[in-house]
PDB file of C-alpha atoms and ligand atoms in Angstrom:
ATOM      1  CA  UNK G   1     -31.491  -3.753 -28.557  1.00 45.00           C
ATOM      2  CA  UNK G   2     -29.094  -1.946 -26.193  1.00 47.00           C
ATOM      3  CA  UNK G   3     -30.402   1.460 -27.248  1.00 50.00           C
ATOM      4  CA  UNK G   4     -33.970   0.455 -26.476  1.00 48.00           C
ATOM      5  CA  UNK G   5     -33.020  -1.055 -23.129  1.00 49.00           C
ATOM      6  CA  UNK G   6     -31.179   2.068 -21.967  1.00 47.00           C
ATOM      7  CA  UNK G   7     -33.924   4.383 -23.138  1.00 49.00           C
ATOM      8  CA  UNK G   8     -36.349   2.389 -21.017  1.00 42.00           C
ATOM      9  CA  UNK G   9     -33.985   2.546 -18.016  1.00 48.00           C
ATOM     10  CA  UNK G  10     -33.630   6.259 -18.515  1.00 45.00           C
ATOM     11  CA  UNK G  11     -37.381   6.848 -18.562  1.00 41.00           C
ATOM     12  CA  UNK G  12     -37.900   4.663 -15.514  1.00 42.00           C
ATOM     13  CA  UNK G  13     -35.548   6.847 -13.517  1.00 46.00           C
ATOM     14  CA  UNK G  14     -37.532  10.008 -14.160  1.00 42.00           C
ATOM     15  CA  UNK G  15     -40.561  11.100 -12.173  1.00 42.00           C
ATOM     16  CA  UNK G  16     -43.806  10.614 -14.133  1.00 37.00           C
ATOM     17  CA  UNK G  17     -44.368  14.361 -14.351  1.00 38.00           C
ATOM     18  CA  UNK G  18     -41.191  14.704 -16.359  1.00 42.00           C
ATOM     19  CA  UNK G  19     -41.967  12.154 -19.079  1.00 42.00           C
ATOM     20  CA  UNK G  20     -43.889  14.746 -21.052  1.00 40.00           C
ATOM     21  CA  UNK G  21     -43.802  17.410 -22.380  1.00 42.00           C
ATOM     22  CA  UNK G  22     -40.171  18.229 -21.474  1.00 41.00           C
ATOM     23  CA  UNK G  23     -38.728  14.892 -22.633  1.00 43.00           C
ATOM     24  CA  UNK G  24     -37.078  16.332 -25.753  1.00 46.00           C
ATOM     25  CA  UNK G  25     -35.087  18.788 -23.644  1.00 58.00           C
ATOM     26  CA  UNK G  26     -33.572  16.200 -21.311  1.00 72.00           C
ATOM     27  CA  UNK G  27     -30.134  14.688 -21.533  1.00 82.00           C
ATOM     28  CA  UNK G  28     -30.355  11.082 -22.662  1.00 87.00           C
ATOM     29  CA  UNK G  29     -27.979   8.431 -23.931  1.00 90.00           C
ATOM     30  CA  UNK G  30     -27.913   5.068 -25.615  1.00 89.00           C
ATOM     31  CA  UNK G  31     -25.294   2.400 -26.176  1.00 90.00           C
ATOM     32  CA  UNK G  32     -24.588   1.058 -29.643  1.00 90.00           C
ATOM     33  CA  UNK G  33     -23.573  -2.539 -30.265  1.00 85.00           C
ATOM     34  CA  UNK G  34     -20.049  -1.275 -30.939  1.00 85.00           C
ATOM     35  CA  UNK G  35     -19.877  -0.127 -27.300  1.00 90.00           C
ATOM     36  CA  UNK G  36     -20.143   3.559 -28.194  1.00 94.00           C
ATOM     37  CA  UNK G  37     -22.204   5.760 -25.883  1.00 95.00           C
ATOM     38  CA  UNK G  38     -24.295   8.219 -27.913  1.00 95.00           C
ATOM     39  CA  UNK G  39     -25.495  11.236 -25.934  1.00 94.00           C
ATOM     40  CA  UNK G  40     -28.465  13.260 -27.140  1.00 91.00           C
ATOM     41  CA  UNK G  41     -28.037  16.882 -26.113  1.00 89.00           C
ATOM     42  CA  UNK G  42     -30.933  18.715 -24.486  1.00 85.00           C
ATOM     43  CA  UNK G  43     -30.621  21.621 -26.923  1.00 82.00           C
ATOM     44  CA  UNK G  44     -30.934  19.276 -29.886  1.00 84.00           C
ATOM     45  CA  UNK G  45     -27.313  19.729 -31.035  1.00 87.00           C
ATOM     46  CA  UNK G  46     -25.320  17.001 -32.759  1.00 91.00           C
ATOM     47  CA  UNK G  47     -25.213  13.790 -30.674  1.00 94.00           C
ATOM     48  CA  UNK G  48     -21.988  13.333 -28.688  1.00 95.00           C
ATOM     49  CA  UNK G  49     -20.123  10.013 -28.976  1.00 96.00           C
ATOM     50  CA  UNK G  50     -17.758   8.214 -26.596  1.00 96.00           C
ATOM     51  CA  UNK G  51     -16.170   4.749 -26.610  1.00 95.00           C
ATOM     52  CA  UNK G  52     -17.462   3.142 -23.429  1.00 94.00           C
ATOM     53  CA  UNK G  53     -13.971   1.930 -22.408  1.00 92.00           C
ATOM     54  CA  UNK G  54     -12.770   5.550 -22.559  1.00 93.00           C
ATOM     55  CA  UNK G  55     -15.578   6.657 -20.254  1.00 94.00           C
ATOM     56  CA  UNK G  56     -14.679   3.841 -17.844  1.00 92.00           C
ATOM     57  CA  UNK G  57     -11.019   4.927 -17.986  1.00 90.00           C
ATOM     58  CA  UNK G  58     -12.149   8.460 -17.127  1.00 92.00           C
ATOM     59  CA  UNK G  59     -14.525   7.447 -14.356  1.00 92.00           C
ATOM     60  CA  UNK G  60     -15.036  10.462 -12.099  1.00 91.00           C
ATOM     61  CA  UNK G  61     -15.807   8.571  -8.879  1.00 92.00           C
ATOM     62  CA  UNK G  62     -13.690   9.302  -5.788  1.00 91.00           C
ATOM     63  CA  UNK G  63     -11.781   6.040  -6.227  1.00 90.00           C
ATOM     64  CA  UNK G  64     -10.747   6.903  -9.795  1.00 90.00           C
ATOM     65  CA  UNK G  65     -10.493  10.707  -9.714  1.00 91.00           C
ATOM     66  CA  UNK G  66      -8.997  12.997  -7.076  1.00 91.00           C
ATOM     67  CA  UNK G  67     -11.259  16.040  -7.142  1.00 88.00           C
ATOM     68  CA  UNK G  68      -8.996  18.381  -5.117  1.00 91.00           C
ATOM     69  CA  UNK G  69      -6.025  17.998  -7.452  1.00 91.00           C
ATOM     70  CA  UNK G  70      -8.192  17.319 -10.534  1.00 88.00           C
ATOM     71  CA  UNK G  71      -6.100  14.295 -11.375  1.00 89.00           C
ATOM     72  CA  UNK G  72      -6.918  10.770 -12.385  1.00 85.00           C
ATOM     73  CA  UNK G  73      -6.139   7.990  -9.953  1.00 84.00           C
ATOM     74  CA  UNK G  74      -7.155   5.060 -12.118  1.00 66.00           C
ATOM     75  CA  UNK G  75      -4.559   2.329 -12.355  1.00 72.00           C
ATOM     76  CA  UNK G  76      -4.838   0.077 -15.387  1.00 69.00           C
ATOM     77  CA  UNK G  77      -3.567  -2.866 -13.368  1.00 71.00           C
ATOM     78  CA  UNK G  78      -6.645  -2.538 -11.157  1.00 69.00           C
ATOM     79  CA  UNK G  79      -9.169  -1.448 -13.795  1.00 73.00           C
ATOM     80  CA  UNK G  80     -11.248  -4.097 -15.485  1.00 75.00           C
ATOM     81  CA  UNK G  81     -11.159  -2.977 -19.122  1.00 78.00           C
ATOM     82  CA  UNK G  82     -13.793  -5.540 -19.942  1.00 81.00           C
ATOM     83  CA  UNK G  83     -16.268  -3.894 -17.574  1.00 83.00           C
ATOM     84  CA  UNK G  84     -19.535  -3.187 -19.327  1.00 89.00           C
ATOM     85  CA  UNK G  85     -22.243  -0.626 -18.700  1.00 93.00           C
ATOM     86  CA  UNK G  86     -25.066  -1.767 -16.463  1.00 93.00           C
ATOM     87  CA  UNK G  87     -27.257   1.310 -16.910  1.00 92.00           C
ATOM     88  CA  UNK G  88     -27.157   4.966 -18.002  1.00 92.00           C
ATOM     89  CA  UNK G  89     -29.316   7.615 -16.380  1.00 90.00           C
ATOM     90  CA  UNK G  90     -29.747  11.270 -17.313  1.00 88.00           C
ATOM     91  CA  UNK G  91     -30.297  13.894 -14.647  1.00 81.00           C
ATOM     92  CA  UNK G  92     -32.493  16.861 -15.354  1.00 75.00           C
ATOM     93  CA  UNK G  93     -31.322  18.814 -12.285  1.00 76.00           C
ATOM     94  CA  UNK G  94     -27.594  19.009 -12.947  1.00 78.00           C
ATOM     95  CA  UNK G  95     -27.608  18.186 -16.674  1.00 87.00           C
ATOM     96  CA  UNK G  96     -25.424  15.164 -16.110  1.00 92.00           C
ATOM     97  CA  UNK G  97     -25.198  11.541 -17.105  1.00 93.00           C
ATOM     98  CA  UNK G  98     -24.548   8.798 -14.582  1.00 94.00           C
ATOM     99  CA  UNK G  99     -23.220   5.425 -15.700  1.00 95.00           C
ATOM    100  CA  UNK G 100     -23.349   2.320 -13.534  1.00 95.00           C
ATOM    101  CA  UNK G 101     -20.636  -0.160 -14.447  1.00 94.00           C
ATOM    102  CA  UNK G 102     -20.626  -3.898 -13.933  1.00 92.00           C
ATOM    103  CA  UNK G 103     -17.562  -3.576 -11.667  1.00 90.00           C
ATOM    104  CA  UNK G 104     -19.686  -1.408  -9.318  1.00 92.00           C
ATOM    105  CA  UNK G 105     -18.128   1.936 -10.231  1.00 92.00           C
ATOM    106  CA  UNK G 106     -20.499   4.827 -10.783  1.00 94.00           C
ATOM    107  CA  UNK G 107     -19.383   7.658 -13.095  1.00 94.00           C
ATOM    108  CA  UNK G 108     -21.136  11.001 -13.333  1.00 94.00           C
ATOM    109  CA  UNK G 109     -20.290  13.247 -16.278  1.00 95.00           C
ATOM    110  CA  UNK G 110     -21.743  16.736 -16.716  1.00 94.00           C
ATOM    111  CA  UNK G 111     -22.925  17.810 -20.137  1.00 93.00           C
ATOM    112  CA  UNK G 112     -20.251  20.549 -20.292  1.00 93.00           C
ATOM    113  CA  UNK G 113     -17.519  17.962 -19.522  1.00 94.00           C
ATOM    114  CA  UNK G 114     -18.843  15.669 -22.247  1.00 95.00           C
ATOM    115  CA  UNK G 115     -19.130  18.477 -24.802  1.00 93.00           C
ATOM    116  CA  UNK G 116     -15.450  19.383 -24.258  1.00 91.00           C
ATOM    117  CA  UNK G 117     -14.380  15.804 -24.996  1.00 93.00           C
ATOM    118  CA  UNK G 118     -16.801  14.728 -27.728  1.00 95.00           C
ATOM    119  CA  UNK G 119     -15.475  11.922 -29.971  1.00 95.00           C
ATOM    120  CA  UNK G 120     -18.014  12.463 -32.778  1.00 95.00           C
ATOM    121  CA  UNK G 121     -16.255  12.617 -36.203  1.00 93.00           C
ATOM    122  CA  UNK G 122     -17.105  16.295 -36.835  1.00 92.00           C
ATOM    123  CA  UNK G 123     -15.739  17.379 -33.463  1.00 91.00           C
ATOM    124  CA  UNK G 124     -12.588  15.254 -33.822  1.00 91.00           C
ATOM    125  CA  UNK G 125     -11.960  16.833 -37.238  1.00 90.00           C
ATOM    126  CA  UNK G 126     -12.465  20.337 -35.786  1.00 88.00           C
ATOM    127  CA  UNK G 127     -10.116  19.596 -32.871  1.00 88.00           C
ATOM    128  CA  UNK G 128      -7.368  18.184 -35.107  1.00 88.00           C
ATOM    129  CA  UNK G 129      -7.575  21.014 -37.660  1.00 85.00           C
ATOM    130  CA  UNK G 130      -8.163  23.973 -35.340  1.00 82.00           C
ATOM    131  CA  UNK G 131      -6.419  23.012 -32.109  1.00 81.00           C
ATOM    132  CA  UNK G 132      -4.029  20.083 -32.338  1.00 85.00           C
ATOM    133  CA  UNK G 133      -2.531  20.292 -35.798  1.00 85.00           C
ATOM    134  CA  UNK G 134      -3.741  23.043 -38.148  1.00 88.00           C
ATOM    135  CA  UNK G 135      -3.709  22.032 -41.808  1.00 89.00           C
ATOM    136  CA  UNK G 136      -0.547  23.394 -43.393  1.00 90.00           C
ATOM    137  CA  UNK G 137      -0.618  25.480 -46.540  1.00 94.00           C
ATOM    138  CA  UNK G 138       1.559  24.713 -49.524  1.00 96.00           C
ATOM    139  CA  UNK G 139       2.823  27.752 -51.406  1.00 96.00           C
ATOM    140  CA  UNK G 140       5.096  28.491 -54.358  1.00 96.00           C
ATOM    141  CA  UNK G 141       7.777  31.146 -54.827  1.00 95.00           C
ATOM    142  CA  UNK G 142       5.349  33.298 -56.832  1.00 96.00           C
ATOM    143  CA  UNK G 143       2.980  33.354 -53.830  1.00 96.00           C
ATOM    144  CA  UNK G 144       5.628  34.320 -51.283  1.00 95.00           C
ATOM    145  CA  UNK G 145       4.487  37.920 -50.828  1.00 94.00           C
ATOM    146  CA  UNK G 146       0.874  36.819 -50.337  1.00 94.00           C
ATOM    147  CA  UNK G 147       1.656  34.270 -47.612  1.00 95.00           C
ATOM    148  CA  UNK G 148       4.339  36.331 -45.872  1.00 96.00           C
ATOM    149  CA  UNK G 149       3.233  37.513 -42.444  1.00 96.00           C
ATOM    150  CA  UNK G 150       5.184  40.052 -40.408  1.00 98.00           C
ATOM    151  CA  UNK G 151       4.961  40.657 -36.660  1.00 98.00           C
ATOM    152  CA  UNK G 152       6.375  43.227 -34.291  1.00 98.00           C
ATOM    153  CA  UNK G 153       8.576  41.670 -31.588  1.00 98.00           C
ATOM    154  CA  UNK G 154       6.975  43.828 -28.892  1.00 98.00           C
ATOM    155  CA  UNK G 155       3.456  42.740 -29.933  1.00 98.00           C
ATOM    156  CA  UNK G 156       4.348  39.034 -29.882  1.00 98.00           C
ATOM    157  CA  UNK G 157       5.816  39.444 -26.401  1.00 98.00           C
ATOM    158  CA  UNK G 158       2.936  41.428 -24.923  1.00 98.00           C
ATOM    159  CA  UNK G 159      -0.264  40.449 -26.717  1.00 98.00           C
ATOM    160  CA  UNK G 160      -1.640  36.900 -26.503  1.00 97.00           C
ATOM    161  CA  UNK G 161      -3.716  37.439 -29.652  1.00 98.00           C
ATOM    162  CA  UNK G 162      -0.606  38.309 -31.664  1.00 98.00           C
ATOM    163  CA  UNK G 163       1.309  35.410 -30.115  1.00 98.00           C
ATOM    164  CA  UNK G 164      -1.433  33.048 -31.317  1.00 95.00           C
ATOM    165  CA  UNK G 165      -1.382  34.565 -34.820  1.00 96.00           C
ATOM    166  CA  UNK G 166       2.399  34.167 -34.970  1.00 97.00           C
ATOM    167  CA  UNK G 167       2.258  30.525 -33.853  1.00 95.00           C
ATOM    168  CA  UNK G 168      -0.515  29.819 -36.366  1.00 93.00           C
ATOM    169  CA  UNK G 169       1.566  31.341 -39.145  1.00 95.00           C
ATOM    170  CA  UNK G 170       4.462  29.036 -38.220  1.00 95.00           C
ATOM    171  CA  UNK G 171       2.156  25.998 -38.147  1.00 92.00           C
ATOM    172  CA  UNK G 172       0.227  26.797 -41.331  1.00 94.00           C
ATOM    173  CA  UNK G 173       2.641  28.679 -43.637  1.00 95.00           C
ATOM    174  CA  UNK G 174       5.820  27.419 -41.971  1.00 95.00           C
ATOM    175  CA  UNK G 175       7.534  30.780 -41.587  1.00 95.00           C
ATOM    176  CA  UNK G 176       7.076  34.447 -40.698  1.00 96.00           C
ATOM    177  CA  UNK G 177       9.195  37.508 -39.998  1.00 97.00           C
ATOM    178  CA  UNK G 178       9.523  39.221 -36.636  1.00 97.00           C
ATOM    179  CA  UNK G 179      10.679  42.832 -36.867  1.00 97.00           C
ATOM    180  CA  UNK G 180      12.215  45.283 -34.450  1.00 97.00           C
ATOM    181  CA  UNK G 181      13.559  42.776 -31.965  1.00 97.00           C
ATOM    182  CA  UNK G 182      16.392  43.876 -29.619  1.00 95.00           C
ATOM    183  CA  UNK G 183      19.902  43.532 -30.977  1.00 93.00           C
ATOM    184  CA  UNK G 184      21.164  40.905 -28.585  1.00 90.00           C
ATOM    185  CA  UNK G 185      21.516  37.155 -28.293  1.00 88.00           C
ATOM    186  CA  UNK G 186      18.652  36.725 -25.809  1.00 91.00           C
ATOM    187  CA  UNK G 187      15.897  37.227 -28.408  1.00 94.00           C
ATOM    188  CA  UNK G 188      15.447  33.558 -29.279  1.00 92.00           C
ATOM    189  CA  UNK G 189      15.378  32.653 -25.590  1.00 92.00           C
ATOM    190  CA  UNK G 190      12.769  35.357 -24.917  1.00 95.00           C
ATOM    191  CA  UNK G 191      10.552  34.068 -27.728  1.00 96.00           C
ATOM    192  CA  UNK G 192      10.922  30.468 -26.580  1.00 95.00           C
ATOM    193  CA  UNK G 193      10.037  31.421 -23.003  1.00 95.00           C
ATOM    194  CA  UNK G 194       7.008  33.299 -24.331  1.00 97.00           C
ATOM    195  CA  UNK G 195       5.700  30.070 -25.897  1.00 95.00           C
ATOM    196  CA  UNK G 196       6.305  27.685 -23.006  1.00 94.00           C
ATOM    197  CA  UNK G 197       8.858  25.615 -21.151  1.00 92.00           C
ATOM    198  CA  UNK G 198      11.989  24.893 -23.124  1.00 91.00           C
ATOM    199  CA  UNK G 199      12.614  21.225 -23.707  1.00 89.00           C
ATOM    200  CA  UNK G 200      16.157  20.167 -22.844  1.00 90.00           C
ATOM    201  CA  UNK G 201      17.936  18.072 -25.456  1.00 89.00           C
ATOM    202  CA  UNK G 202      21.280  16.261 -25.484  1.00 90.00           C
ATOM    203  CA  UNK G 203      22.799  19.604 -26.549  1.00 87.00           C
ATOM    204  CA  UNK G 204      21.423  21.360 -23.456  1.00 87.00           C
ATOM    205  CA  UNK G 205      18.763  24.061 -23.312  1.00 83.00           C
ATOM    206  CA  UNK G 206      20.391  26.186 -25.999  1.00 80.00           C
ATOM    207  CA  UNK G 207      22.870  25.312 -28.703  1.00 81.00           C
ATOM    208  CA  UNK G 208      24.639  27.340 -31.368  1.00 79.00           C
ATOM    209  CA  UNK G 209      24.363  26.551 -35.051  1.00 78.00           C
ATOM    210  CA  UNK G 210      27.140  28.318 -36.925  1.00 78.00           C
ATOM    211  CA  UNK G 211      29.382  27.756 -39.886  1.00 77.00           C
ATOM    212  CA  UNK G 212      32.943  26.876 -39.153  1.00 76.00           C
ATOM    213  CA  UNK G 213      35.589  29.076 -40.715  1.00 76.00           C
ATOM    214  CA  UNK G 214      37.898  27.211 -42.987  1.00 68.00           C
TER     215      UNK G 214
HETATM  216 ZN1  LIG F   1     -14.520   4.839 -10.620  1.00 86.53          ZN
END
């Protein structure tokens, strides 16, 4: 029922000349009864999916999102999480979707923005396995030489591609060897700085792990 209603709203908001024959190329969306917004892409790719409450939380209007600093201003104490969608309209000109909410907010999302944040199962699986947490590889002693990866210290420090390969080897195989590093105690610090900011712990930024002499 909801899907049909929003499709009708969408068509009503388009000039007559655009109903046909370009309809299949336009951005359109429907709402399922589980409050999931399903976006049909103009190029015919896999439909994009978003929980409606997530879209409301990420409303891009000037009251919810500060465009200059690209930061969210929404405050959950002020947001009505029960707010429902009043209508969804696709725009042919800027390839964007505009959602009118029952609490009078109006959110406009471009297709590129939606594609980057797609909640569809295939995209979530790709994100988890390729970006967030690569699937680790189990290996046995007999396979050690096959899974061993070796990197040059200089390459890790100077080439982003090699840095990524090294980090992937740590995430997937759990180890690797870095060769030809300088012979001094700053190497670990240099590598850590190469990855990102160092997280301070109760032991400080850096701590020694060494065996006590008995
Ligand atoms: Zn808003």
